[in-house]
Tab-separated table of C-alpha atoms and ligand atoms in Angstrom:
chain	number	residue	atom	x	y	z
A	407	MET	CA	188.238	93.090	26.182
A	408	THR	CA	186.790	96.117	27.921
A	409	GLU	CA	184.411	95.175	30.427
A	410	TRP	CA	181.190	96.243	29.093
A	411	TYR	CA	179.282	96.566	32.611
A	412	HIS	CA	182.073	99.173	33.321
A	413	ASP	CA	179.997	101.686	31.340
A	414	PHE	CA	177.694	101.507	34.053
A	415	VAL	CA	179.578	102.977	36.781
A	416	ASN	CA	180.401	106.747	36.457
A	417	THR	CA	181.739	108.125	39.924
A	418	SER	CA	182.216	111.653	38.428
A	419	TYR	CA	177.995	111.747	37.929
A	420	THR	CA	176.116	114.004	39.785
A	421	PRO	CA	172.369	112.324	40.260
A	422	LYS	CA	169.487	115.056	38.410
A	423	PRO	CA	166.519	116.446	40.006
A	424	ASP	CA	164.103	113.751	38.575
A	425	ASP	CA	166.850	110.634	38.564
A	426	LEU	CA	165.334	107.910	40.852
A	427	VAL	CA	168.047	106.914	43.307
A	428	CYS	CA	168.393	103.471	45.158
A	429	LEU	CA	171.095	103.212	47.980
A	430	PHE	CA	172.332	99.539	47.938
A	431	ARG	CA	174.421	97.298	50.166
A	432	LEU	CA	176.649	95.097	47.953
A	433	GLU	CA	178.947	92.369	48.119
A	434	SER	CA	180.566	91.409	45.041
A	435	ALA	CA	180.895	87.341	44.611
A	436	GLU	CA	184.397	85.757	44.398
A	437	GLY	CA	186.611	86.837	41.487
A	438	PHE	CA	184.818	90.137	41.259
A	439	GLY	CA	185.181	93.410	42.650
A	440	ILE	CA	182.976	96.206	43.835
A	441	GLU	CA	182.879	98.056	41.050
A	442	ASP	CA	182.143	94.710	38.738
A	443	ALA	CA	179.479	93.970	40.722
A	444	ALA	CA	177.825	97.636	41.188
A	445	GLY	CA	178.100	97.708	37.495
A	446	ARG	CA	176.277	94.620	36.804
A	447	VAL	CA	173.641	95.842	39.311
A	448	ALA	CA	173.013	99.292	37.421
A	449	SER	CA	173.301	97.546	33.962
A	450	GLU	CA	170.353	94.537	34.834
A	451	SER	CA	168.122	96.734	36.514
A	452	SER	CA	168.228	99.357	33.325
A	453	VAL	CA	169.041	98.607	29.960
A	454	GLY	CA	171.631	96.214	29.963
A	455	THR	CA	172.155	92.390	29.642
A	456	TRP	CA	175.383	89.943	29.992
A	457	THR	CA	176.986	91.059	26.766
A	458	GLU	CA	177.815	94.315	24.640
A	459	LEU	CA	175.322	94.527	22.081
A	460	THR	CA	175.887	94.867	18.145
A	461	ALA	CA	173.258	97.824	18.382
A	462	MET	CA	173.016	100.349	20.906
A	463	PRO	CA	171.395	103.199	19.780
A	464	HIS	CA	172.663	106.627	21.070
A	465	ARG	CA	169.201	107.397	22.746
A	466	ILE	CA	169.125	104.124	24.944
A	467	ARG	CA	172.420	105.013	26.213
A	468	ARG	CA	170.488	107.877	27.999
A	469	LEU	CA	168.424	105.341	29.658
A	470	MET	CA	171.417	103.576	31.143
A	471	ALA	CA	171.592	103.789	35.048
A	472	LYS	CA	174.788	104.905	36.667
A	473	ALA	CA	176.365	103.707	39.954
A	474	TYR	CA	177.777	106.696	41.014
A	475	GLU	CA	179.170	106.507	44.531
A	476	ILE	CA	180.938	103.361	45.760
A	477	GLN	CA	181.515	103.585	49.588
A	478	GLY	CA	182.571	100.420	50.873
A	479	ASN	CA	179.911	98.442	50.404
A	480	LEU	CA	177.437	101.146	50.007
A	481	VAL	CA	176.439	101.452	46.539
A	482	LYS	CA	174.426	104.376	44.816
A	483	VAL	CA	172.940	104.449	41.704
A	484	ALA	CA	170.756	106.780	39.638
A	485	TYR	CA	168.102	105.640	37.328
A	486	PRO	CA	167.080	107.992	34.435
A	487	PRO	CA	163.090	108.967	34.853
A	488	SER	CA	162.466	107.654	31.393
A	489	LEU	CA	163.085	104.061	32.281
A	490	PHE	CA	159.864	103.902	34.670
A	491	GLU	CA	156.087	104.163	33.777
A	492	ASN	CA	154.272	106.450	35.775
A	493	GLY	CA	151.774	104.863	38.614
A	494	ASN	CA	152.934	101.681	38.158
A	495	MET	CA	154.812	100.093	41.178
A	496	PRO	CA	155.267	96.543	40.126
A	497	GLN	CA	157.206	98.205	36.926
A	498	ILE	CA	159.376	100.042	39.296
A	499	LEU	CA	160.113	97.680	41.288
A	500	SER	CA	160.768	94.808	38.342
A	501	SER	CA	163.288	97.551	37.518
A	502	ILE	CA	165.152	98.172	40.210
A	503	ALA	CA	164.457	95.212	42.585
A	504	GLY	CA	164.180	92.441	40.050
A	505	ASN	CA	166.695	90.282	38.527
A	506	ILE	CA	169.842	91.954	40.365
A	507	PHE	CA	169.256	89.343	43.338
A	508	GLY	CA	170.145	86.439	41.565
A	509	MET	CA	173.287	87.558	39.904
A	510	LYS	CA	176.188	85.461	39.923
A	511	ALA	CA	178.492	88.141	40.402
A	512	VAL	CA	177.101	89.060	43.783
A	513	GLN	CA	177.148	87.381	46.520
A	514	ASN	CA	174.503	89.720	48.388
A	515	VAL	CA	172.825	92.867	47.465
A	516	ARG	CA	169.958	94.165	49.787
A	517	LEU	CA	167.904	97.183	48.690
A	518	GLU	CA	168.604	99.624	51.519
A	519	ASP	CA	166.378	102.917	50.227
A	520	ILE	CA	164.823	104.739	47.450
A	521	LYS	CA	164.886	108.598	46.849
A	522	TRP	CA	161.756	108.907	44.549
A	523	PRO	CA	162.040	112.281	42.182
A	524	LYS	CA	158.713	114.354	42.240
A	525	ARG	CA	157.597	113.408	38.891
A	526	LEU	CA	157.042	109.387	40.000
A	527	LEU	CA	155.914	110.590	43.760
A	528	LYS	CA	153.236	112.930	42.085
A	529	SER	CA	151.888	109.653	40.169
A	530	PHE	CA	150.900	108.135	43.213
A	531	HIS	CA	148.125	108.842	45.498
A	532	GLY	CA	149.217	108.418	48.871
A	533	PRO	CA	147.386	107.853	52.065
A	534	GLN	CA	143.781	109.066	51.698
A	535	LEU	CA	143.690	110.207	55.410
A	536	GLY	CA	146.787	110.088	57.022
A	537	ILE	CA	147.402	110.229	60.933
A	538	ARG	CA	145.683	113.890	61.071
A	539	GLY	CA	142.276	112.038	59.238
A	540	ILE	CA	142.712	109.182	61.427
A	541	ARG	CA	142.862	111.066	64.550
A	542	LYS	CA	140.066	113.144	63.697
A	543	ILE	CA	137.600	110.368	62.793
A	544	LEU	CA	138.345	108.598	66.456
A	545	LYS	CA	138.633	112.041	68.264
A	546	VAL	CA	142.074	111.243	69.711
A	547	ARG	CA	144.253	114.016	69.659
A	548	ASP	CA	147.289	112.821	71.775
A	549	ARG	CA	147.868	109.911	73.112
A	550	PRO	CA	148.439	106.438	70.961
A	551	LEU	CA	145.432	104.544	69.555
A	552	THR	CA	144.882	101.050	71.684
A	553	ALA	CA	143.936	98.428	69.118
A	554	THR	CA	143.537	94.478	70.354
A	555	VAL	CA	143.397	91.097	67.950
A	556	PRO	CA	141.156	88.677	69.657
A	557	LYS	CA	143.252	85.620	70.342
A	558	PRO	CA	143.251	82.770	69.425
A	559	LYS	CA	144.410	84.543	66.189
A	560	VAL	CA	141.331	82.021	64.194
A	561	GLY	CA	138.847	79.423	65.375
A	562	LEU	CA	136.692	82.104	66.993
A	563	THR	CA	132.516	82.189	65.736
A	564	ALA	CA	131.935	85.611	63.992
A	565	LYS	CA	129.839	85.709	67.268
A	566	GLU	CA	132.278	85.069	69.657
A	567	HIS	CA	134.886	87.364	67.546
A	568	ALA	CA	132.308	90.229	67.861
A	569	ARG	CA	131.960	89.553	71.278
A	570	ALA	CA	135.321	89.902	72.254
A	571	GLY	CA	135.263	93.008	69.885
A	572	TYR	CA	132.554	94.348	72.493
A	573	GLU	CA	134.481	93.430	75.329
A	574	ALA	CA	137.837	95.227	74.429
A	575	TRP	CA	135.702	98.451	73.346
A	576	ILE	CA	134.035	98.525	76.635
A	577	GLY	CA	137.158	98.049	78.598
A	578	GLY	CA	138.707	101.411	76.773
A	579	ILE	CA	140.111	99.656	73.350
A	580	ASP	CA	139.620	101.922	70.775
A	581	LEU	CA	140.036	99.442	67.453
A	582	LEU	CA	139.205	95.683	67.262
A	583	LYS	CA	141.701	94.356	64.787
A	584	ASP	CA	141.584	91.232	63.279
A	585	ASP	CA	144.963	88.933	62.706
A	586	GLU	CA	146.382	88.475	59.158
A	587	ASN	CA	145.149	84.709	58.494
A	588	LEU	CA	141.587	85.575	59.256
A	589	THR	CA	139.501	86.576	56.452
A	590	SER	CA	136.593	84.197	55.727
A	591	GLN	CA	137.057	80.731	56.923
A	592	SER	CA	134.133	78.023	57.633
A	593	PHE	CA	134.098	78.785	61.522
A	594	ASN	CA	133.960	82.755	60.675
A	595	LYS	CA	132.363	84.082	57.627
A	596	PHE	CA	133.057	87.482	56.540
A	597	LYS	CA	129.626	88.284	55.950
A	598	ASP	CA	128.719	87.476	59.579
A	599	ARG	CA	131.953	89.237	61.158
A	600	VAL	CA	130.919	92.111	59.360
A	601	ASN	CA	127.473	92.353	60.669
A	602	GLU	CA	128.021	90.901	64.070
A	603	CYS	CA	131.211	93.593	64.415
A	604	PHE	CA	129.511	96.700	63.175
A	605	ARG	CA	126.525	96.159	65.408
A	606	LEU	CA	128.304	95.451	68.753
A	607	ARG	CA	130.700	98.329	67.721
A	608	ASP	CA	127.389	100.347	67.595
A	609	ARG	CA	126.725	99.878	71.273
A	610	ALA	CA	130.187	100.061	72.320
A	611	GLU	CA	130.133	103.557	70.721
A	612	LYS	CA	126.917	104.464	72.675
A	613	GLU	CA	127.950	103.139	76.000
A	614	THR	CA	131.425	104.500	76.016
A	615	GLY	CA	130.696	107.866	74.212
A	616	GLU	CA	133.894	107.403	73.122
A	617	ARG	CA	134.499	106.362	69.013
A	618	LYS	CA	135.234	102.960	68.419
A	619	SER	CA	136.414	101.202	64.886
A	620	TYR	CA	137.499	97.916	63.445
A	621	LEU	CA	140.051	97.263	61.650
A	622	ILE	CA	138.623	94.299	59.358
A	623	ASN	CA	140.865	91.802	57.659
A	624	ILE	CA	139.435	91.925	53.954
A	625	THR	CA	142.871	90.271	52.200
A	626	ALA	CA	141.761	88.016	49.099
A	627	GLU	CA	142.262	87.722	45.426
A	628	THR	CA	141.607	91.437	44.057
A	629	ASN	CA	137.725	91.448	43.096
A	630	GLU	CA	136.657	89.610	46.065
A	631	MET	CA	138.925	91.808	48.042
A	632	LEU	CA	137.175	95.181	46.352
A	633	ASN	CA	133.502	93.377	47.320
A	634	ARG	CA	134.677	92.922	50.618
A	635	ALA	CA	135.817	96.586	50.895
A	636	LYS	CA	132.202	97.714	49.799
A	637	MET	CA	130.330	95.513	52.654
A	638	VAL	CA	132.400	97.049	55.168
A	639	ALA	CA	131.366	100.971	53.695
A	640	ASN	CA	127.675	99.871	53.813
A	641	ALA	CA	127.970	98.283	57.329
A	642	GLY	CA	129.290	101.805	58.543
A	643	GLY	CA	133.055	100.594	59.004
A	644	GLU	CA	135.863	103.663	58.620
A	645	TYR	CA	138.826	101.181	57.629
A	646	VAL	CA	139.572	98.079	56.100
A	647	MET	CA	143.071	95.961	57.021
A	648	VAL	CA	144.882	94.347	54.520
A	649	ASP	CA	148.056	92.045	54.376
A	650	ILE	CA	149.864	94.566	51.718
A	651	LEU	CA	152.682	91.849	51.154
A	652	THR	CA	150.941	88.716	50.434
A	653	CYS	CA	148.242	90.441	48.546
A	654	GLY	CA	150.773	92.431	46.292
A	655	TRP	CA	151.201	96.154	45.097
A	656	ALA	CA	148.940	95.903	42.419
A	657	ALA	CA	146.182	95.169	44.334
A	658	LEU	CA	146.747	97.433	47.004
A	659	GLN	CA	146.796	100.523	44.225
A	660	THR	CA	143.729	98.986	43.215
A	661	LEU	CA	142.073	98.779	46.566
A	662	ARG	CA	143.599	101.974	47.564
A	663	ASP	CA	141.420	103.813	45.020
A	664	GLU	CA	138.429	101.959	45.419
A	665	CYS	CA	138.661	103.092	49.418
A	666	GLU	CA	138.816	106.567	48.225
A	667	SER	CA	135.303	106.339	46.710
A	668	LEU	CA	134.365	104.034	50.126
A	669	LYS	CA	135.973	106.891	52.398
A	670	LEU	CA	137.475	103.959	54.079
A	671	ALA	CA	140.932	104.046	55.830
A	672	ILE	CA	143.654	101.390	55.086
A	673	HIS	CA	145.101	99.424	57.678
A	674	ALA	CA	148.270	97.638	56.318
A	675	HIS	CA	150.039	94.485	57.931
A	676	ARG	CA	153.149	93.365	56.812
A	677	ALA	CA	153.045	89.634	57.077
A	678	PHE	CA	155.999	87.910	54.822
A	679	HIS	CA	157.995	90.541	54.959
A	680	ALA	CA	160.507	89.030	57.256
A	681	ALA	CA	161.030	86.845	54.376
A	682	PHE	CA	163.282	89.480	52.979
A	683	THR	CA	163.693	92.044	55.034
A	684	ARG	CA	165.490	90.104	57.941
A	685	ASN	CA	168.527	89.218	56.280
A	686	ARG	CA	170.959	92.710	56.607
A	687	LEU	CA	172.987	91.295	53.682
A	688	HIS	CA	170.519	90.744	51.205
A	689	GLY	CA	167.155	91.381	49.947
A	690	VAL	CA	165.179	94.373	50.545
A	691	SER	CA	164.436	96.706	53.662
A	692	MET	CA	161.718	97.364	55.728
A	693	LEU	CA	162.169	101.078	54.907
A	694	THR	CA	161.849	100.783	51.504
A	695	VAL	CA	158.815	98.483	52.081
A	696	SER	CA	157.535	101.464	54.331
A	697	ASP	CA	158.431	103.952	51.115
A	698	ILE	CA	156.197	101.914	48.900
A	699	ALA	CA	152.992	101.521	51.146
A	700	ARG	CA	153.358	105.153	51.694
A	701	LEU	CA	153.595	106.118	48.025
A	702	ILE	CA	150.457	103.694	47.473
A	703	GLY	CA	148.758	105.086	50.429
A	704	VAL	CA	147.827	103.061	53.440
A	705	ASP	CA	146.917	105.250	56.493
A	706	GLN	CA	148.279	102.886	59.249
A	707	LEU	CA	151.397	100.231	58.856
A	708	HIS	CA	153.460	98.079	61.192
A	709	ILE	CA	156.984	98.942	62.286
A	710	GLY	CA	157.691	96.845	64.945
A	711	THR	CA	158.603	97.688	68.631
A	712	VAL	CA	162.234	97.048	69.794
A	713	ILE	CA	160.920	95.529	72.851
A	714	GLY	CA	158.404	92.890	71.938
A	715	LYS	CA	158.672	89.253	70.683
A	716	LEU	CA	159.722	89.889	66.878
A	717	GLU	CA	162.793	91.002	65.811
A	718	SER	CA	162.715	94.811	65.026
A	719	PRO	CA	166.121	96.635	65.604
A	720	GLN	CA	165.813	99.979	67.427
A	721	GLU	CA	167.477	101.759	64.822
A	722	GLU	CA	165.056	100.291	62.150
A	723	VAL	CA	162.017	100.698	63.805
A	724	LEU	CA	162.799	104.223	64.573
A	725	GLY	CA	163.893	104.990	61.129
A	726	LEU	CA	159.984	103.764	59.966
A	727	ARG	CA	158.898	105.878	62.415
A	728	ASP	CA	160.264	108.812	60.798
A	729	ASN	CA	159.856	107.801	57.259
A	730	LEU	CA	156.201	107.366	58.015
A	731	GLN	CA	155.426	110.633	59.985
A	732	HIS	CA	157.834	113.269	58.613
A	733	GLN	CA	157.273	115.205	55.570
A	734	LYS	CA	160.837	115.325	55.279
A	735	THR	CA	163.615	112.994	56.004
A	736	ASP	CA	167.823	113.645	56.165
A	737	THR	CA	170.173	111.613	54.202
A	738	ILE	CA	171.927	109.698	56.612
A	739	ALA	CA	174.149	106.303	56.342
A	740	THR	CA	171.652	103.498	55.279
A	741	CYS	CA	168.762	106.197	54.159
A	742	LEU	CA	168.547	108.570	51.163
A	743	GLY	CA	166.245	110.695	53.051
A	744	GLN	CA	162.973	112.010	51.058
A	745	ASN	CA	161.018	115.191	50.884
A	746	TRP	CA	157.433	113.676	50.698
A	747	ASP	CA	155.914	116.714	49.402
A	748	ARG	CA	152.143	116.506	49.463
A	749	ILE	CA	151.840	112.810	50.073
A	750	LYS	CA	150.336	112.437	53.928
A	751	PRO	CA	152.223	111.017	57.000
A	752	VAL	CA	151.293	107.159	57.637
A	753	LEU	CA	150.807	106.209	61.565
A	754	PRO	CA	152.841	103.764	62.493
A	755	THR	CA	151.552	100.834	64.530
A	756	CYS	CA	153.531	98.861	67.320
A	757	SER	CA	152.448	95.456	67.659
A	758	GLY	CA	154.007	91.928	68.584
A	759	GLY	CA	154.113	90.786	72.178
A	760	LEU	CA	153.320	94.334	73.870
A	761	HIS	CA	151.491	94.160	77.170
A	762	PRO	CA	150.911	96.788	79.286
A	763	GLY	CA	154.166	96.869	81.396
A	764	LEU	CA	155.766	97.188	78.034
A	765	VAL	CA	153.673	100.396	77.439
A	766	PRO	CA	155.971	103.403	79.130
A	767	GLU	CA	159.411	101.766	77.685
A	768	LEU	CA	157.771	101.698	74.336
A	769	MET	CA	156.113	105.160	74.253
A	770	LYS	CA	159.663	106.414	75.778
A	771	LEU	CA	161.511	104.765	72.565
A	772	VAL	CA	158.773	105.381	69.978
A	773	GLY	CA	156.804	108.509	71.421
A	774	ALA	CA	152.984	108.922	71.381
A	775	ASN	CA	152.338	109.163	67.732
A	776	ILE	CA	151.446	105.682	67.378
A	777	ILE	CA	149.045	102.733	67.423
A	778	ILE	CA	149.819	100.195	70.328
A	779	GLN	CA	148.398	97.001	69.812
A	780	ALA	CA	148.247	93.904	72.201
A	781	GLY	CA	146.724	90.815	71.240
A	782	GLY	CA	148.090	87.947	73.897
A	783	GLY	CA	148.672	91.693	76.110
A	784	VAL	CA	144.989	91.559	76.539
A	785	TRP	CA	143.592	88.500	75.763
A	786	GLY	CA	146.034	86.609	78.422
A	787	HIS	CA	145.250	88.976	81.048
A	788	PRO	CA	143.922	86.674	84.179
A	789	ASP	CA	140.755	88.683	84.586
A	790	GLY	CA	139.734	88.143	80.490
A	791	GLY	CA	139.682	90.546	77.851
A	792	ARG	CA	137.743	93.659	79.127
A	793	ALA	CA	140.017	93.958	82.144
A	794	GLY	CA	143.138	93.445	79.444
A	795	ALA	CA	141.736	96.390	77.556
A	796	ALA	CA	141.415	98.614	80.650
A	797	ALA	CA	144.667	97.622	81.908
A	798	LEU	CA	146.483	98.636	78.500
A	799	ARG	CA	144.669	101.833	78.395
A	800	GLN	CA	145.813	102.853	81.830
A	801	ALA	CA	149.343	102.119	81.254
A	802	ILE	CA	149.119	104.440	78.434
A	803	ASP	CA	147.365	106.709	80.640
A	804	ILE	CA	149.930	106.886	83.081
A	805	ALA	CA	152.872	106.653	80.385
A	806	MET	CA	151.513	109.944	79.310
A	807	THR	CA	152.363	111.776	82.100
A	808	GLY	CA	155.300	110.069	82.643
A	809	ASP	CA	154.670	108.691	86.414
A	810	SER	CA	155.527	105.466	87.801
A	811	LEU	CA	153.584	103.080	86.258
A	812	GLU	CA	154.027	100.824	89.804
A	813	GLN	CA	152.507	103.607	91.907
A	814	TYR	CA	149.677	104.376	89.179
A	815	SER	CA	149.011	100.558	89.283
A	816	ARG	CA	148.366	100.564	93.461
A	817	ASP	CA	144.746	102.125	92.675
A	818	HIS	CA	144.223	100.668	89.116
A	819	LYS	CA	143.616	96.630	90.038
A	820	GLU	CA	143.174	95.877	86.192
A	821	LEU	CA	146.970	97.311	85.906
A	822	GLN	CA	148.236	96.196	89.259
A	823	ARG	CA	146.904	92.522	87.767
A	824	ALA	CA	149.188	92.718	84.640
A	825	ILE	CA	151.650	93.557	86.319
A	826	ASP	CA	151.589	90.960	88.490
A	827	THR	CA	151.348	88.351	85.537
A	828	TRP	CA	154.092	89.860	83.251
A	829	GLY	CA	155.799	92.536	84.951
A	830	VAL	CA	157.507	94.609	82.524
A	831	ALA	CA	159.421	91.904	80.989
A	832	THR	CA	159.869	90.717	77.374
A	833	PHE	CA	158.499	87.248	76.281
A	834	LYS	CA	159.847	85.542	73.506
B	1178	CAP	C1	150.529	90.554	67.423
B	1178	CAP	C2	150.069	89.841	65.873
B	1178	CAP	C3	151.074	90.786	64.647
B	1178	CAP	C4	152.048	90.957	64.635
B	1178	CAP	C5	152.671	91.434	63.092
B	1178	CAP	C6	150.580	88.843	65.648
B	1178	CAP	O1	149.563	89.203	68.229
B	1178	CAP	O2	148.916	90.168	65.928
B	1178	CAP	O3	150.400	89.739	63.621
B	1178	CAP	O4	152.687	92.181	65.441
B	1178	CAP	O5	154.613	92.026	63.268
B	1178	CAP	O6	149.463	87.877	65.547
B	1178	CAP	O7	151.463	87.866	66.100
B	1178	CAP	P1	150.752	89.422	70.076
B	1178	CAP	P2	154.598	93.265	63.258
B	1178	CAP	O8	149.980	91.263	70.466
B	1178	CAP	O9	149.686	88.911	70.253
B	1178	CAP	O10	151.815	89.223	70.253
B	1178	CAP	O11	153.646	94.151	63.731
B	1178	CAP	O12	155.969	93.401	63.568
B	1178	CAP	O13	154.645	93.653	61.624
B	1179	MG	MG1	148.478	89.136	63.905
């Protein structure tokens, strides 16, 4: 009997410009070759099932995906465009990132990257503001933007939270940020936080003469999230923050459109990603997540730090940065490259275990077109949050010039105290 799945392998096929292409890292299970596994992945993610069908009309044969390149464990699959519904991210992902992860013939499979054809690209809106729009709002042209999450992560009242924001803004921070697990708990109701924080934000702007803003976490059930976005717009906010992966892509699509009418930027937190991005052999890469987030249209996204408290390899962080910042990326080993066309760039956010002493190294690695977020690295400063905020800003100022942090800290006491506390070390 012929192996039906092999009909989905065609190494002489060249993808057409409007095919969607996926790059998988694939390991077949015992008893199966790589072609057996590749054929099964292409079949299950397009039109196939576990056996040859009695009726397979010719027109449906044209919808078969093709595993067209197999190099070691890296397999490229081309999908005909008619498999997909325009602007429907859940449908696209149920196809190419659906059942395949559980197939018995596959030991491990990781979706490394997706190359989006023009038609699908056009069916999503992309960021409303993008990097340029954000920088314009905040009137910060060259340096990294700064953000801080008050710590403890949750437990502060709305008043305490706003007071922390005020201290940080006055100290030199641009963006107050909520933590991913702060929404509207009994001790800190969303409505109270909106009122308190924007009141003190306006005051901090007046006192510093700088633009200040607030990444307020609206994460909730979709309708509630839209209500919260409206409350932020009414209070004069510029942003909402959302936990994109725990909310889900459909909710994010809905929110993206609402934010267009409310003129709000979206800060995307990626809590949950490591559940399926961290295993290098199985799951979905963070690069793929960043593609989807950019297509749907977040304005800012967490990418890791290389040197902070959370696992984020240098190659991955730099790949994410390029994928978010550039209009066009090249095909390299585990990346298919993409022409983003009219889809605007997204501002990468580096966060997780950062403090002033790590800023020069971070900027050397990732550059200045980023947001630097420090929670513990501001609120653990021995002289409090305002001093911590000042120290972070001083570290950025000196890193922008490339001069020595240690020397600069001699006449910048907040920075000096931060360095006395944490040095230039990474804390796990
Ligand atoms: C950082 C952070 C972020 C992580 C998320 C936290 O706080 O606010 O959630 O950065 O990871 O609560 O841990 P600290 P990533 O500055 O106190 O470490 O950015 O990698 O998505
Ligand atoms: Mg957090």
